[in-house]
Amino acid sequence: AQTVTQSQPEMSVQEAETVTLSCTYDTSESDYYLFWYKQPPSRQMILVIRQEAYKQQNATENRFSVNFQKAAKSFSLKISDSQLGDAAMYFCAYNQDGGSQGNLIFGKGTKLSVKP
Amino acid sequence: DAGVIQSPRHEVTEMGQEVTLRCKPISGHNSLFWYRQTMMRGLELLIYFNNNVPIDDSGMPEDRFSAKMPNASFSTLKIQPSEPRDSAVYFCASSFWFGGYTFGSGTRLTVV
């Protein structure tokens, strides 16, 4: 069975600095999708970024980028120029089929604090 | 689009009572998922539907939980009878082929 591991329960970053959140996963499949979701105190689950395993190029969305290492089964999230609004729980998630046929398997999350 | 709409946002009920959570997915999305979030277990899938048909309900804790999707625009998750250990945030999400998942705002259920 696929699993997702986030080894950092909590992280802290200074405003305007860069922080990297770690995620590893286990799967025997070659095609799959990986996601980072943000959950602020409002509890809304917000998609931050998504990566297709068949794409070698790392996904980027403005200040958010990933380092996808397929062989190492690693999928870290880098947040540049951190802002106070980035403070939230961040969940890494794995999906086999891209969002229609399968389950999203989540890690336990990393709580990110941003210091002014 | 208004996104995935869940109701109620908060629910407090007494042990033994029936609880019904509701979800309206995004129009045109063909898959719907119910997740439960607790501190101890994190986010776990309860059940998901594809084209209104239940595909995987292996995450449903026990027979006290049931879910229905009578049409493409509505789903319910029912707990009968409710117990304190059912207290959690319940999320509904919908998706379209390769379109990713969109989550509702969740229902915080407290069973006292």
PDB file of C-alpha atoms in Angstrom:
ATOM      1  CA  ALA A   1       0.000   0.000   0.000  1.00  0.00           C
ATOM      2  CA  GLN A   2       1.108   3.518  -0.710  1.00  0.00           C
ATOM      3  CA  THR A   3       2.216   5.660   2.203  1.00  0.00           C
ATOM      4  CA  VAL A   4       3.185   9.289   2.619  1.00  0.00           C
ATOM      5  CA  THR A   5       5.562  10.464   5.334  1.00  0.00           C
ATOM      6  CA  GLN A   6       6.162  13.990   6.538  1.00  0.00           C
ATOM      7  CA  SER A   7       8.984  13.839   9.041  1.00  0.00           C
ATOM      8  CA  GLN A   8       8.724  17.412  10.294  1.00  0.00           C
ATOM      9  CA  PRO A   9       5.728  17.912  12.580  1.00  0.00           C
ATOM     10  CA  GLU A  10       6.549  21.608  12.962  1.00  0.00           C
ATOM     11  CA  MET A  11       8.697  24.139  11.153  1.00  0.00           C
ATOM     12  CA  SER A  12       9.367  27.810  11.654  1.00  0.00           C
ATOM     13  CA  VAL A  13      10.598  30.459   9.240  1.00  0.00           C
ATOM     14  CA  GLN A  14      11.342  34.152   9.400  1.00  0.00           C
ATOM     15  CA  GLU A  15       9.223  36.391   7.230  1.00  0.00           C
ATOM     16  CA  ALA A  16      10.814  36.912   3.790  1.00  0.00           C
ATOM     17  CA  GLU A  17      13.066  33.869   4.226  1.00  0.00           C
ATOM     18  CA  THR A  18      12.883  30.517   2.459  1.00  0.00           C
ATOM     19  CA  VAL A  19      11.719  27.263   4.008  1.00  0.00           C
ATOM     20  CA  THR A  20      11.593  23.699   2.707  1.00  0.00           C
ATOM     21  CA  LEU A  21       9.076  21.111   3.872  1.00  0.00           C
ATOM     22  CA  SER A  22       9.949  17.462   3.393  1.00  0.00           C
ATOM     23  CA  CYS A  23       7.818  14.614   2.103  1.00  0.00           C
ATOM     24  CA  THR A  24       8.647  11.057   1.156  1.00  0.00           C
ATOM     25  CA  TYR A  25       6.333   8.435  -0.200  1.00  0.00           C
ATOM     26  CA  ASP A  26       6.306   4.775  -0.957  1.00  0.00           C
ATOM     27  CA  THR A  27       4.798   3.254  -4.063  1.00  0.00           C
ATOM     28  CA  SER A  28       5.523   0.559  -6.581  1.00  0.00           C
ATOM     29  CA  GLU A  29       3.765   2.455  -9.354  1.00  0.00           C
ATOM     30  CA  SER A  30       5.502   4.475 -12.035  1.00  0.00           C
ATOM     31  CA  ASP A  31       2.675   6.872 -12.873  1.00  0.00           C
ATOM     32  CA  TYR A  32       1.097   8.893 -10.109  1.00  0.00           C
ATOM     33  CA  TYR A  33       0.425  12.411  -8.882  1.00  0.00           C
ATOM     34  CA  LEU A  34       1.709  14.312  -5.896  1.00  0.00           C
ATOM     35  CA  PHE A  35       0.173  17.322  -4.210  1.00  0.00           C
ATOM     36  CA  TRP A  36       0.808  19.844  -1.501  1.00  0.00           C
ATOM     37  CA  TYR A  37      -2.227  21.191   0.308  1.00  0.00           C
ATOM     38  CA  LYS A  38      -2.349  24.097   2.724  1.00  0.00           C
ATOM     39  CA  GLN A  39      -4.781  24.156   5.638  1.00  0.00           C
ATOM     40  CA  PRO A  40      -4.939  27.516   7.436  1.00  0.00           C
ATOM     41  CA  PRO A  41      -6.814  27.926  10.732  1.00  0.00           C
ATOM     42  CA  SER A  42      -9.997  28.389   8.740  1.00  0.00           C
ATOM     43  CA  ARG A  43      -9.542  24.617   8.015  1.00  0.00           C
ATOM     44  CA  GLN A  44     -10.150  25.035   4.275  1.00  0.00           C
ATOM     45  CA  MET A  45      -7.953  22.629   2.282  1.00  0.00           C
ATOM     46  CA  ILE A  46      -6.252  24.660  -0.430  1.00  0.00           C
ATOM     47  CA  LEU A  47      -4.259  23.132  -3.271  1.00  0.00           C
ATOM     48  CA  VAL A  48      -0.814  24.691  -3.363  1.00  0.00           C
ATOM     49  CA  ILE A  49       0.922  22.749  -6.099  1.00  0.00           C
ATOM     50  CA  ARG A  50       0.705  19.519  -8.031  1.00  0.00           C
ATOM     51  CA  GLN A  51       3.262  17.318  -9.783  1.00  0.00           C
ATOM     52  CA  GLU A  52       2.768  14.564 -12.309  1.00  0.00           C
ATOM     53  CA  ALA A  53       5.306  11.783 -11.873  1.00  0.00           C
ATOM     54  CA  TYR A  54       5.919  11.445 -15.604  1.00  0.00           C
ATOM     55  CA  LYS A  55       7.107  15.053 -15.787  1.00  0.00           C
ATOM     56  CA  GLN A  56      10.755  15.545 -14.988  1.00  0.00           C
ATOM     57  CA  GLN A  57      10.395  19.296 -14.646  1.00  0.00           C
ATOM     58  CA  ASN A  58       9.639  20.461 -11.135  1.00  0.00           C
ATOM     59  CA  ALA A  59       6.324  22.274 -10.720  1.00  0.00           C
ATOM     60  CA  THR A  60       6.287  25.918  -9.642  1.00  0.00           C
ATOM     61  CA  GLU A  61       3.488  28.256  -8.597  1.00  0.00           C
ATOM     62  CA  ASN A  62       4.708  31.770  -7.863  1.00  0.00           C
ATOM     63  CA  ARG A  63       6.624  31.546  -4.550  1.00  0.00           C
ATOM     64  CA  PHE A  64       6.008  27.804  -4.232  1.00  0.00           C
ATOM     65  CA  SER A  65       8.127  25.195  -5.940  1.00  0.00           C
ATOM     66  CA  VAL A  66       8.837  21.519  -5.487  1.00  0.00           C
ATOM     67  CA  ASN A  67      11.915  19.355  -5.649  1.00  0.00           C
ATOM     68  CA  PHE A  68      10.676  16.078  -7.074  1.00  0.00           C
ATOM     69  CA  GLN A  69      13.164  13.237  -6.865  1.00  0.00           C
ATOM     70  CA  LYS A  70      11.388  10.217  -8.335  1.00  0.00           C
ATOM     71  CA  ALA A  71      14.107   7.669  -7.693  1.00  0.00           C
ATOM     72  CA  ALA A  72      14.396   8.757  -4.080  1.00  0.00           C
ATOM     73  CA  LYS A  73      10.589   9.030  -3.769  1.00  0.00           C
ATOM     74  CA  SER A  74      10.962  12.493  -2.346  1.00  0.00           C
ATOM     75  CA  PHE A  75       8.714  15.489  -2.924  1.00  0.00           C
ATOM     76  CA  SER A  76       9.709  18.575  -0.950  1.00  0.00           C
ATOM     77  CA  LEU A  77       8.006  21.961  -1.013  1.00  0.00           C
ATOM     78  CA  LYS A  78      10.009  25.171  -1.048  1.00  0.00           C
ATOM     79  CA  ILE A  79       8.353  28.417  -0.033  1.00  0.00           C
ATOM     80  CA  SER A  80      10.318  31.503  -1.009  1.00  0.00           C
ATOM     81  CA  ASP A  81       9.887  34.991   0.452  1.00  0.00           C
ATOM     82  CA  SER A  82       7.696  33.599   3.223  1.00  0.00           C
ATOM     83  CA  GLN A  83       4.720  35.690   4.218  1.00  0.00           C
ATOM     84  CA  LEU A  84       2.651  35.765   7.384  1.00  0.00           C
ATOM     85  CA  GLY A  85      -0.249  34.324   5.417  1.00  0.00           C
ATOM     86  CA  ASP A  86       1.779  31.207   4.690  1.00  0.00           C
ATOM     87  CA  ALA A  87       1.387  30.076   8.298  1.00  0.00           C
ATOM     88  CA  ALA A  88      -0.690  26.911   8.167  1.00  0.00           C
ATOM     89  CA  MET A  89      -0.630  23.122   8.195  1.00  0.00           C
ATOM     90  CA  TYR A  90       0.842  21.717   5.010  1.00  0.00           C
ATOM     91  CA  PHE A  91      -0.089  18.264   3.816  1.00  0.00           C
ATOM     92  CA  CYS A  92       1.683  16.216   1.219  1.00  0.00           C
ATOM     93  CA  ALA A  93      -0.591  13.835  -0.687  1.00  0.00           C
ATOM     94  CA  TYR A  94      -0.292  11.025  -3.208  1.00  0.00           C
ATOM     95  CA  ASN A  95      -2.799   9.924  -5.795  1.00  0.00           C
ATOM     96  CA  GLN A  96      -2.644   7.131  -8.296  1.00  0.00           C
ATOM     97  CA  ASP A  97      -4.992   8.488 -10.920  1.00  0.00           C
ATOM     98  CA  GLY A  98      -4.874  12.248 -10.891  1.00  0.00           C
ATOM     99  CA  GLY A  99      -8.129  12.949  -9.158  1.00  0.00           C
ATOM    100  CA  SER A 100     -10.913  10.938 -10.643  1.00  0.00           C
ATOM    101  CA  GLN A 101     -10.591   7.304  -9.814  1.00  0.00           C
ATOM    102  CA  GLY A 102      -8.515   7.122  -6.723  1.00  0.00           C
ATOM    103  CA  ASN A 103      -7.998   8.114  -3.181  1.00  0.00           C
ATOM    104  CA  LEU A 104      -5.769  10.946  -1.979  1.00  0.00           C
ATOM    105  CA  ILE A 105      -3.373   9.527   0.591  1.00  0.00           C
ATOM    106  CA  PHE A 106      -2.170  12.196   2.996  1.00  0.00           C
ATOM    107  CA  GLY A 107       0.833  12.588   5.205  1.00  0.00           C
ATOM    108  CA  LYS A 108       0.373  13.662   8.812  1.00  0.00           C
ATOM    109  CA  GLY A 109       1.169  17.261   8.023  1.00  0.00           C
ATOM    110  CA  THR A 110       3.725  19.913   8.937  1.00  0.00           C
ATOM    111  CA  LYS A 111       2.711  22.947  10.932  1.00  0.00           C
ATOM    112  CA  LEU A 112       4.481  25.999   9.552  1.00  0.00           C
ATOM    113  CA  SER A 113       4.885  29.123  11.661  1.00  0.00           C
ATOM    114  CA  VAL A 114       6.053  32.408  10.149  1.00  0.00           C
ATOM    115  CA  LYS A 115       7.781  34.878  12.436  1.00  0.00           C
ATOM    116  CA  PRO A 116       7.510  38.607  11.697  1.00  0.00           C
TER     117      PRO A 116
ATOM    118  CA  ASP B   1     -18.689  28.297  -9.260  1.00  0.00           C
ATOM    119  CA  ALA B   2     -19.382  28.345  -5.527  1.00  0.00           C
ATOM    120  CA  GLY B   3     -17.069  25.425  -4.923  1.00  0.00           C
ATOM    121  CA  VAL B   4     -17.893  22.355  -2.858  1.00  0.00           C
ATOM    122  CA  ILE B   5     -20.585  23.261  -0.366  1.00  0.00           C
ATOM    123  CA  GLN B   6     -20.911  21.438   2.923  1.00  0.00           C
ATOM    124  CA  SER B   7     -23.511  21.838   5.607  1.00  0.00           C
ATOM    125  CA  PRO B   8     -23.699  22.327   8.456  1.00  0.00           C
ATOM    126  CA  ARG B   9     -20.379  23.998   9.256  1.00  0.00           C
ATOM    127  CA  HIS B  10     -20.655  22.988  12.889  1.00  0.00           C
ATOM    128  CA  GLU B  11     -22.748  20.289  14.510  1.00  0.00           C
ATOM    129  CA  VAL B  12     -23.039  19.488  18.184  1.00  0.00           C
ATOM    130  CA  THR B  13     -25.123  16.499  19.100  1.00  0.00           C
ATOM    131  CA  GLU B  14     -25.689  14.132  21.954  1.00  0.00           C
ATOM    132  CA  MET B  15     -24.425  10.593  21.955  1.00  0.00           C
ATOM    133  CA  GLY B  16     -26.920   8.245  20.384  1.00  0.00           C
ATOM    134  CA  GLN B  17     -28.449  10.813  18.067  1.00  0.00           C
ATOM    135  CA  GLU B  18     -28.485  10.575  14.302  1.00  0.00           C
ATOM    136  CA  VAL B  19     -26.268  13.017  12.425  1.00  0.00           C
ATOM    137  CA  THR B  20     -26.490  13.835   8.726  1.00  0.00           C
ATOM    138  CA  LEU B  21     -23.779  15.748   6.926  1.00  0.00           C
ATOM    139  CA  ARG B  22     -24.452  17.152   3.484  1.00  0.00           C
ATOM    140  CA  CYS B  23     -22.351  17.938   0.469  1.00  0.00           C
ATOM    141  CA  LYS B  24     -22.939  19.589  -2.882  1.00  0.00           C
ATOM    142  CA  PRO B  25     -20.049  18.939  -5.274  1.00  0.00           C
ATOM    143  CA  ILE B  26     -18.903  21.217  -8.041  1.00  0.00           C
ATOM    144  CA  SER B  27     -21.100  20.923 -11.091  1.00  0.00           C
ATOM    145  CA  GLY B  28     -19.503  18.669 -13.692  1.00  0.00           C
ATOM    146  CA  HIS B  29     -17.229  16.854 -11.271  1.00  0.00           C
ATOM    147  CA  ASN B  30     -17.731  13.115 -11.498  1.00  0.00           C
ATOM    148  CA  SER B  31     -16.068  11.912  -8.309  1.00  0.00           C
ATOM    149  CA  LEU B  32     -16.950  12.683  -4.713  1.00  0.00           C
ATOM    150  CA  PHE B  33     -14.973  11.847  -1.599  1.00  0.00           C
ATOM    151  CA  TRP B  34     -15.705  11.923   2.128  1.00  0.00           C
ATOM    152  CA  TYR B  35     -12.709  12.366   4.431  1.00  0.00           C
ATOM    153  CA  ARG B  36     -12.435  12.537   8.191  1.00  0.00           C
ATOM    154  CA  GLN B  37      -9.747  14.529   9.979  1.00  0.00           C
ATOM    155  CA  THR B  38      -8.683  13.912  13.567  1.00  0.00           C
ATOM    156  CA  MET B  39      -5.562  14.786  15.482  1.00  0.00           C
ATOM    157  CA  MET B  40      -4.733  11.148  16.076  1.00  0.00           C
ATOM    158  CA  ARG B  41      -5.358   9.705  12.614  1.00  0.00           C
ATOM    159  CA  GLY B  42      -4.964  12.717  10.350  1.00  0.00           C
ATOM    160  CA  LEU B  43      -6.934  12.787   7.112  1.00  0.00           C
ATOM    161  CA  GLU B  44      -8.441   9.465   6.169  1.00  0.00           C
ATOM    162  CA  LEU B  45     -10.775   8.517   3.351  1.00  0.00           C
ATOM    163  CA  LEU B  46     -14.143   7.173   4.404  1.00  0.00           C
ATOM    164  CA  ILE B  47     -15.761   6.538   1.037  1.00  0.00           C
ATOM    165  CA  TYR B  48     -15.706   7.754  -2.514  1.00  0.00           C
ATOM    166  CA  PHE B  49     -18.148   7.745  -5.398  1.00  0.00           C
ATOM    167  CA  ASN B  50     -17.548   7.826  -9.116  1.00  0.00           C
ATOM    168  CA  ASN B  51     -20.508   8.838 -11.279  1.00  0.00           C
ATOM    169  CA  ASN B  52     -22.727   8.495  -8.189  1.00  0.00           C
ATOM    170  CA  VAL B  53     -21.681   4.875  -7.608  1.00  0.00           C
ATOM    171  CA  PRO B  54     -19.795   3.953  -4.416  1.00  0.00           C
ATOM    172  CA  ILE B  55     -16.374   2.669  -5.419  1.00  0.00           C
ATOM    173  CA  ASP B  56     -14.496   2.205  -2.169  1.00  0.00           C
ATOM    174  CA  ASP B  57     -16.108   2.278   1.261  1.00  0.00           C
ATOM    175  CA  SER B  58     -13.375   0.379   3.046  1.00  0.00           C
ATOM    176  CA  GLY B  59     -12.659   3.415   5.197  1.00  0.00           C
ATOM    177  CA  MET B  60     -16.129   3.568   6.698  1.00  0.00           C
ATOM    178  CA  PRO B  61     -15.494   2.785  10.368  1.00  0.00           C
ATOM    179  CA  GLU B  62     -18.472   0.580  11.049  1.00  0.00           C
ATOM    180  CA  ASP B  63     -22.099   0.009  10.248  1.00  0.00           C
ATOM    181  CA  ARG B  64     -23.078   3.149  12.087  1.00  0.00           C
ATOM    182  CA  PHE B  65     -21.751   5.115   9.119  1.00  0.00           C
ATOM    183  CA  SER B  66     -23.539   5.251   5.782  1.00  0.00           C
ATOM    184  CA  ALA B  67     -23.200   7.448   2.718  1.00  0.00           C
ATOM    185  CA  LYS B  68     -25.405   8.065  -0.270  1.00  0.00           C
ATOM    186  CA  MET B  69     -25.179   9.944  -3.503  1.00  0.00           C
ATOM    187  CA  PRO B  70     -28.655   9.956  -5.051  1.00  0.00           C
ATOM    188  CA  ASN B  71     -27.628  12.270  -7.879  1.00  0.00           C
ATOM    189  CA  ALA B  72     -24.621  14.118  -9.247  1.00  0.00           C
ATOM    190  CA  SER B  73     -25.260  17.217  -7.172  1.00  0.00           C
ATOM    191  CA  PHE B  74     -25.805  15.867  -3.681  1.00  0.00           C
ATOM    192  CA  SER B  75     -24.344  13.465  -1.158  1.00  0.00           C
ATOM    193  CA  THR B  76     -24.961  12.685   2.492  1.00  0.00           C
ATOM    194  CA  LEU B  77     -22.933  11.050   5.220  1.00  0.00           C
ATOM    195  CA  LYS B  78     -25.015   9.705   8.071  1.00  0.00           C
ATOM    196  CA  ILE B  79     -23.934   8.487  11.492  1.00  0.00           C
ATOM    197  CA  GLN B  80     -26.497   6.572  13.493  1.00  0.00           C
ATOM    198  CA  PRO B  81     -26.128   6.304  16.429  1.00  0.00           C
ATOM    199  CA  SER B  82     -23.366   8.842  17.000  1.00  0.00           C
ATOM    200  CA  GLU B  83     -20.635   8.335  19.601  1.00  0.00           C
ATOM    201  CA  PRO B  84     -18.110  10.733  21.169  1.00  0.00           C
ATOM    202  CA  ARG B  85     -15.266   9.094  19.213  1.00  0.00           C
ATOM    203  CA  ASP B  86     -16.946  10.244  16.008  1.00  0.00           C
ATOM    204  CA  SER B  87     -16.045  13.831  16.883  1.00  0.00           C
ATOM    205  CA  ALA B  88     -13.915  15.125  14.023  1.00  0.00           C
ATOM    206  CA  VAL B  89     -13.901  17.400  11.019  1.00  0.00           C
ATOM    207  CA  TYR B  90     -15.562  15.771   8.029  1.00  0.00           C
ATOM    208  CA  PHE B  91     -14.566  16.965   4.578  1.00  0.00           C
ATOM    209  CA  CYS B  92     -16.242  16.431   1.279  1.00  0.00           C
ATOM    210  CA  ALA B  93     -14.206  16.817  -1.905  1.00  0.00           C
ATOM    211  CA  SER B  94     -15.038  16.510  -5.574  1.00  0.00           C
ATOM    212  CA  SER B  95     -12.905  16.050  -8.639  1.00  0.00           C
ATOM    213  CA  PHE B  96     -12.911  15.777 -12.383  1.00  0.00           C
ATOM    214  CA  TRP B  97     -10.626  13.648 -14.500  1.00  0.00           C
ATOM    215  CA  PHE B  98      -7.053  14.915 -14.009  1.00  0.00           C
ATOM    216  CA  GLY B  99      -8.475  18.068 -12.540  1.00  0.00           C
ATOM    217  CA  GLY B 100      -7.378  17.567  -8.998  1.00  0.00           C
ATOM    218  CA  TYR B 101      -9.481  17.678  -5.920  1.00  0.00           C
ATOM    219  CA  THR B 102     -11.521  20.573  -4.522  1.00  0.00           C
ATOM    220  CA  PHE B 103     -12.427  20.420  -0.872  1.00  0.00           C
ATOM    221  CA  GLY B 104     -15.375  21.875   0.961  1.00  0.00           C
ATOM    222  CA  SER B 105     -14.941  23.862   4.151  1.00  0.00           C
ATOM    223  CA  GLY B 106     -15.677  20.844   6.304  1.00  0.00           C
ATOM    224  CA  THR B 107     -18.151  20.086   9.068  1.00  0.00           C
ATOM    225  CA  ARG B 108     -16.867  20.073  12.611  1.00  0.00           C
ATOM    226  CA  LEU B 109     -18.827  17.421  14.469  1.00  0.00           C
ATOM    227  CA  THR B 110     -18.844  17.285  18.233  1.00  0.00           C
ATOM    228  CA  VAL B 111     -20.649  14.415  19.948  1.00  0.00           C
ATOM    229  CA  VAL B 112     -21.152  14.933  23.677  1.00  0.00           C
TER     230      VAL B 112
END
